[in-house]
mmCIF file with all atom_site columns, C-alpha atoms in Angstrom:
data_model
loop_
_atom_site.group_PDB
_atom_site.id
_atom_site.type_symbol
_atom_site.label_atom_id
_atom_site.label_alt_id
_atom_site.label_comp_id
_atom_site.label_asym_id
_atom_site.label_entity_id
_atom_site.label_seq_id
_atom_site.pdbx_PDB_ins_code
_atom_site.Cartn_x
_atom_site.Cartn_y
_atom_site.Cartn_z
_atom_site.occupancy
_atom_site.B_iso_or_equiv
_atom_site.pdbx_formal_charge
_atom_site.auth_seq_id
_atom_site.auth_comp_id
_atom_site.auth_asym_id
_atom_site.auth_atom_id
_atom_site.pdbx_PDB_model_num
ATOM 1   C CA . MET K 1 1   ? -4.291  8.497   -26.560 1.00 0.00 ? 1251 MET K CA 1
ATOM 2   C CA . ASP K 1 2   ? -7.522  10.135  -25.472 1.00 0.00 ? 1252 ASP K CA 1
ATOM 3   C CA . VAL K 1 3   ? -7.401  10.824  -21.739 1.00 0.00 ? 1253 VAL K CA 1
ATOM 4   C CA . GLN K 1 4   ? -10.851 9.335   -21.035 1.00 0.00 ? 1254 GLN K CA 1
ATOM 5   C CA . LEU K 1 5   ? -10.075 6.186   -23.032 1.00 0.00 ? 1255 LEU K CA 1
ATOM 6   C CA . LYS K 1 6   ? -6.746  5.730   -21.253 1.00 0.00 ? 1256 LYS K CA 1
ATOM 7   C CA . LYS K 1 7   ? -8.422  6.348   -17.880 1.00 0.00 ? 1257 LYS K CA 1
ATOM 8   C CA . GLY K 1 8   ? -10.938 3.581   -18.610 1.00 0.00 ? 1258 GLY K CA 1
ATOM 9   C CA . ILE K 1 9   ? -8.231  1.173   -19.721 1.00 0.00 ? 1259 ILE K CA 1
ATOM 10  C CA . LEU K 1 10  ? -6.135  1.886   -16.613 1.00 0.00 ? 1260 LEU K CA 1
ATOM 11  C CA . ASP K 1 11  ? -9.170  1.283   -14.391 1.00 0.00 ? 1261 ASP K CA 1
ATOM 12  C CA . VAL K 1 12  ? -9.742  -2.097  -16.057 1.00 0.00 ? 1262 VAL K CA 1
ATOM 13  C CA . CYS K 1 13  ? -6.053  -3.021  -15.729 1.00 0.00 ? 1263 CYS K CA 1
ATOM 14  C CA . VAL K 1 14  ? -6.001  -2.155  -12.019 1.00 0.00 ? 1264 VAL K CA 1
ATOM 15  C CA . LEU K 1 15  ? -9.231  -4.062  -11.376 1.00 0.00 ? 1265 LEU K CA 1
ATOM 16  C CA . TYR K 1 16  ? -7.815  -7.035  -13.266 1.00 0.00 ? 1266 TYR K CA 1
ATOM 17  C CA . ALA K 1 17  ? -4.626  -6.933  -11.184 1.00 0.00 ? 1267 ALA K CA 1
ATOM 18  C CA . ILE K 1 18  ? -6.652  -7.336  -7.992  1.00 0.00 ? 1268 ILE K CA 1
ATOM 19  C CA . SER K 1 19  ? -9.368  -9.617  -9.375  1.00 0.00 ? 1269 SER K CA 1
ATOM 20  C CA . ASN K 1 20  ? -7.645  -12.777 -8.123  1.00 0.00 ? 1270 ASN K CA 1
ATOM 21  C CA . GLY K 1 21  ? -7.176  -11.573 -4.576  1.00 0.00 ? 1271 GLY K CA 1
ATOM 22  C CA . GLU K 1 22  ? -6.201  -8.785  -2.275  1.00 0.00 ? 1272 GLU K CA 1
ATOM 23  C CA . SER K 1 23  ? -3.193  -6.714  -3.318  1.00 0.00 ? 1273 SER K CA 1
ATOM 24  C CA . TYR K 1 24  ? -1.279  -3.529  -2.503  1.00 0.00 ? 1274 TYR K CA 1
ATOM 25  C CA . GLY K 1 25  ? 0.154   -0.660  -4.539  1.00 0.00 ? 1275 GLY K CA 1
ATOM 26  C CA . TYR K 1 26  ? 3.666   -1.874  -5.307  1.00 0.00 ? 1276 TYR K CA 1
ATOM 27  C CA . LYS K 1 27  ? 2.415   -5.368  -6.165  1.00 0.00 ? 1277 LYS K CA 1
ATOM 28  C CA . ILE K 1 28  ? -0.245  -3.968  -8.493  1.00 0.00 ? 1278 ILE K CA 1
ATOM 29  C CA . ILE K 1 29  ? 2.417   -1.956  -10.328 1.00 0.00 ? 1279 ILE K CA 1
ATOM 30  C CA . SER K 1 30  ? 4.656   -5.050  -10.514 1.00 0.00 ? 1280 SER K CA 1
ATOM 31  C CA . ASP K 1 31  ? 1.787   -7.234  -11.752 1.00 0.00 ? 1281 ASP K CA 1
ATOM 32  C CA . LEU K 1 32  ? 1.036   -4.766  -14.558 1.00 0.00 ? 1282 LEU K CA 1
ATOM 33  C CA . GLU K 1 33  ? 4.687   -4.410  -15.588 1.00 0.00 ? 1283 GLU K CA 1
ATOM 34  C CA . GLY K 1 34  ? 5.094   -5.412  -19.207 1.00 0.00 ? 1284 GLY K CA 1
ATOM 35  C CA . VAL K 1 35  ? 1.371   -4.883  -19.821 1.00 0.00 ? 1285 VAL K CA 1
ATOM 36  C CA . ILE K 1 36  ? 0.954   -1.162  -19.245 1.00 0.00 ? 1286 ILE K CA 1
ATOM 37  C CA . GLU K 1 37  ? 3.197   1.440   -17.676 1.00 0.00 ? 1287 GLU K CA 1
ATOM 38  C CA . ILE K 1 38  ? 1.741   2.888   -14.493 1.00 0.00 ? 1288 ILE K CA 1
ATOM 39  C CA . SER K 1 39  ? 3.456   4.916   -11.794 1.00 0.00 ? 1289 SER K CA 1
ATOM 40  C CA . GLU K 1 40  ? 2.567   5.329   -8.126  1.00 0.00 ? 1290 GLU K CA 1
ATOM 41  C CA . SER K 1 41  ? 1.425   8.885   -8.822  1.00 0.00 ? 1291 SER K CA 1
ATOM 42  C CA . THR K 1 42  ? -1.039  7.490   -11.373 1.00 0.00 ? 1292 THR K CA 1
ATOM 43  C CA . LEU K 1 43  ? -2.060  4.362   -9.463  1.00 0.00 ? 1293 LEU K CA 1
ATOM 44  C CA . TYR K 1 44  ? -3.116  5.846   -6.136  1.00 0.00 ? 1294 TYR K CA 1
ATOM 45  C CA . PRO K 1 45  ? -5.649  8.332   -7.561  1.00 0.00 ? 1295 PRO K CA 1
ATOM 46  C CA . ILE K 1 46  ? -7.125  5.445   -9.594  1.00 0.00 ? 1296 ILE K CA 1
ATOM 47  C CA . LEU K 1 47  ? -7.414  3.298   -6.458  1.00 0.00 ? 1297 LEU K CA 1
ATOM 48  C CA . LYS K 1 48  ? -8.978  6.193   -4.548  1.00 0.00 ? 1298 LYS K CA 1
ATOM 49  C CA . ARG K 1 49  ? -11.518 6.734   -7.358  1.00 0.00 ? 1299 ARG K CA 1
ATOM 50  C CA . LEU K 1 50  ? -12.299 3.006   -7.544  1.00 0.00 ? 1300 LEU K CA 1
ATOM 51  C CA . GLU K 1 51  ? -12.781 2.911   -3.774  1.00 0.00 ? 1301 GLU K CA 1
ATOM 52  C CA . ALA K 1 52  ? -15.081 5.960   -3.857  1.00 0.00 ? 1302 ALA K CA 1
ATOM 53  C CA . GLY K 1 53  ? -17.131 4.248   -6.569  1.00 0.00 ? 1303 GLY K CA 1
ATOM 54  C CA . GLY K 1 54  ? -17.510 1.081   -4.519  1.00 0.00 ? 1304 GLY K CA 1
ATOM 55  C CA . TYR K 1 55  ? -15.411 -1.005  -6.922  1.00 0.00 ? 1305 TYR K CA 1
ATOM 56  C CA . VAL K 1 56  ? -12.748 -1.863  -4.346  1.00 0.00 ? 1306 VAL K CA 1
ATOM 57  C CA . THR K 1 57  ? -12.531 -2.030  -0.575  1.00 0.00 ? 1307 THR K CA 1
ATOM 58  C CA . THR K 1 58  ? -9.447  -1.358  1.502   1.00 0.00 ? 1308 THR K CA 1
ATOM 59  C CA . ARG K 1 59  ? -7.937  -2.442  4.734   1.00 0.00 ? 1309 ARG K CA 1
ATOM 60  C CA . THR K 1 60  ? -4.744  -1.392  6.450   1.00 0.00 ? 1310 THR K CA 1
ATOM 61  C CA . ALA K 1 61  ? -2.354  -3.819  8.106   1.00 0.00 ? 1311 ALA K CA 1
ATOM 62  C CA . GLU K 1 62  ? 1.150   -3.613  9.505   1.00 0.00 ? 1312 GLU K CA 1
ATOM 63  C CA . TYR K 1 63  ? 3.900   -5.119  7.358   1.00 0.00 ? 1313 TYR K CA 1
ATOM 64  C CA . SER K 1 64  ? 7.570   -4.957  8.397   1.00 0.00 ? 1314 SER K CA 1
ATOM 65  C CA . GLY K 1 65  ? 6.824   -2.209  10.881  1.00 0.00 ? 1315 GLY K CA 1
ATOM 66  C CA . ARG K 1 66  ? 4.927   -0.043  8.380   1.00 0.00 ? 1316 ARG K CA 1
ATOM 67  C CA . LEU K 1 67  ? 1.270   0.285   7.535   1.00 0.00 ? 1317 LEU K CA 1
ATOM 68  C CA . ARG K 1 68  ? 0.303   -1.126  4.161   1.00 0.00 ? 1318 ARG K CA 1
ATOM 69  C CA . ARG K 1 69  ? -3.048  -0.587  2.469   1.00 0.00 ? 1319 ARG K CA 1
ATOM 70  C CA . TYR K 1 70  ? -4.565  -3.647  0.808   1.00 0.00 ? 1320 TYR K CA 1
ATOM 71  C CA . TYR K 1 71  ? -7.181  -3.437  -1.944  1.00 0.00 ? 1321 TYR K CA 1
ATOM 72  C CA . LYS K 1 72  ? -9.854  -6.001  -2.745  1.00 0.00 ? 1322 LYS K CA 1
ATOM 73  C CA . ILE K 1 73  ? -12.282 -5.989  -5.665  1.00 0.00 ? 1323 ILE K CA 1
ATOM 74  C CA . THR K 1 74  ? -16.012 -5.935  -4.861  1.00 0.00 ? 1324 THR K CA 1
ATOM 75  C CA . GLY K 1 75  ? -18.934 -7.486  -6.730  1.00 0.00 ? 1325 GLY K CA 1
ATOM 76  C CA . LEU K 1 76  ? -19.546 -4.106  -8.343  1.00 0.00 ? 1326 LEU K CA 1
ATOM 77  C CA . GLY K 1 77  ? -15.867 -3.998  -9.296  1.00 0.00 ? 1327 GLY K CA 1
ATOM 78  C CA . LEU K 1 78  ? -16.157 -7.409  -10.974 1.00 0.00 ? 1328 LEU K CA 1
ATOM 79  C CA . LYS K 1 79  ? -19.089 -6.076  -13.011 1.00 0.00 ? 1329 LYS K CA 1
ATOM 80  C CA . LYS K 1 80  ? -17.048 -3.006  -14.003 1.00 0.00 ? 1330 LYS K CA 1
ATOM 81  C CA . LEU K 1 81  ? -14.138 -5.280  -14.955 1.00 0.00 ? 1331 LEU K CA 1
ATOM 82  C CA . LYS K 1 82  ? -16.389 -7.395  -17.212 1.00 0.00 ? 1332 LYS K CA 1
ATOM 83  C CA . SER K 1 83  ? -17.923 -4.292  -18.782 1.00 0.00 ? 1333 SER K CA 1
ATOM 84  C CA . GLY K 1 84  ? -14.469 -2.794  -19.365 1.00 0.00 ? 1334 GLY K CA 1
ATOM 85  C CA . ARG K 1 85  ? -13.218 -6.043  -20.882 1.00 0.00 ? 1335 ARG K CA 1
ATOM 86  C CA . ASP K 1 86  ? -16.226 -6.085  -23.230 1.00 0.00 ? 1336 ASP K CA 1
ATOM 87  C CA . ASP K 1 87  ? -15.522 -2.465  -24.241 1.00 0.00 ? 1337 ASP K CA 1
ATOM 88  C CA . ILE K 1 88  ? -11.873 -3.233  -24.990 1.00 0.00 ? 1338 ILE K CA 1
ATOM 89  C CA . GLN K 1 89  ? -12.877 -6.260  -27.084 1.00 0.00 ? 1339 GLN K CA 1
ATOM 90  C CA . GLU K 1 90  ? -15.313 -4.075  -29.034 1.00 0.00 ? 1340 GLU K CA 1
ATOM 91  C CA . ILE K 1 91  ? -12.576 -1.484  -29.648 1.00 0.00 ? 1341 ILE K CA 1
ATOM 92  C CA . ASN K 1 92  ? -10.286 -4.287  -30.830 1.00 0.00 ? 1342 ASN K CA 1
ATOM 93  C CA . VAL K 1 93  ? -12.928 -5.504  -33.330 1.00 0.00 ? 1343 VAL K CA 1
ATOM 94  C CA . ILE K 1 94  ? -13.356 -1.963  -34.672 1.00 0.00 ? 1344 ILE K CA 1
ATOM 95  C CA . TYR K 1 95  ? -9.582  -1.554  -34.954 1.00 0.00 ? 1345 TYR K CA 1
ATOM 96  C CA . ARG K 1 96  ? -9.214  -4.815  -36.903 1.00 0.00 ? 1346 ARG K CA 1
ATOM 97  C CA . LYS K 1 97  ? -12.073 -3.860  -39.256 1.00 0.00 ? 1347 LYS K CA 1
ATOM 98  C CA . ILE K 1 98  ? -10.651 -0.418  -39.958 1.00 0.00 ? 1348 ILE K CA 1
ATOM 99  C CA . PHE K 1 99  ? -6.954  -1.226  -40.128 1.00 0.00 ? 1349 PHE K CA 1
ATOM 100 C CA . GLY K 1 100 ? -6.974  -4.947  -40.909 1.00 0.00 ? 1350 GLY K CA 1
ATOM 101 C CA . GLY K 1 101 ? -4.604  -5.481  -37.993 1.00 0.00 ? 1351 GLY K CA 1
ATOM 102 C CA . ARG K 1 102 ? -2.079  -3.042  -39.506 1.00 0.00 ? 1352 ARG K CA 1
ATOM 103 C CA . LEU K 1 103 ? -0.897  0.245   -38.038 1.00 0.00 ? 1353 LEU K CA 1
#
């Protein structure tokens, strides 16, 4: 898969995983299990990029004696999620027209 296309899809998946409320790394990976494979080494750079872009905010809190970073989607992140969802739907329409739903 094209790297840029996959990057966009992963961004949308991560934003979706936190769109219903604050979450943290391991939970995001667990929530996406069975949808798309994503490792910690892939997730954290995505979260850092989304934070730098203003799509998510973070806070740190202690949990079981350790610091845990929580991520929350912003209004801008919700707009990016909608735009990404629209793009994926458009790709799906193109795929169905070209391949008739067949591989």
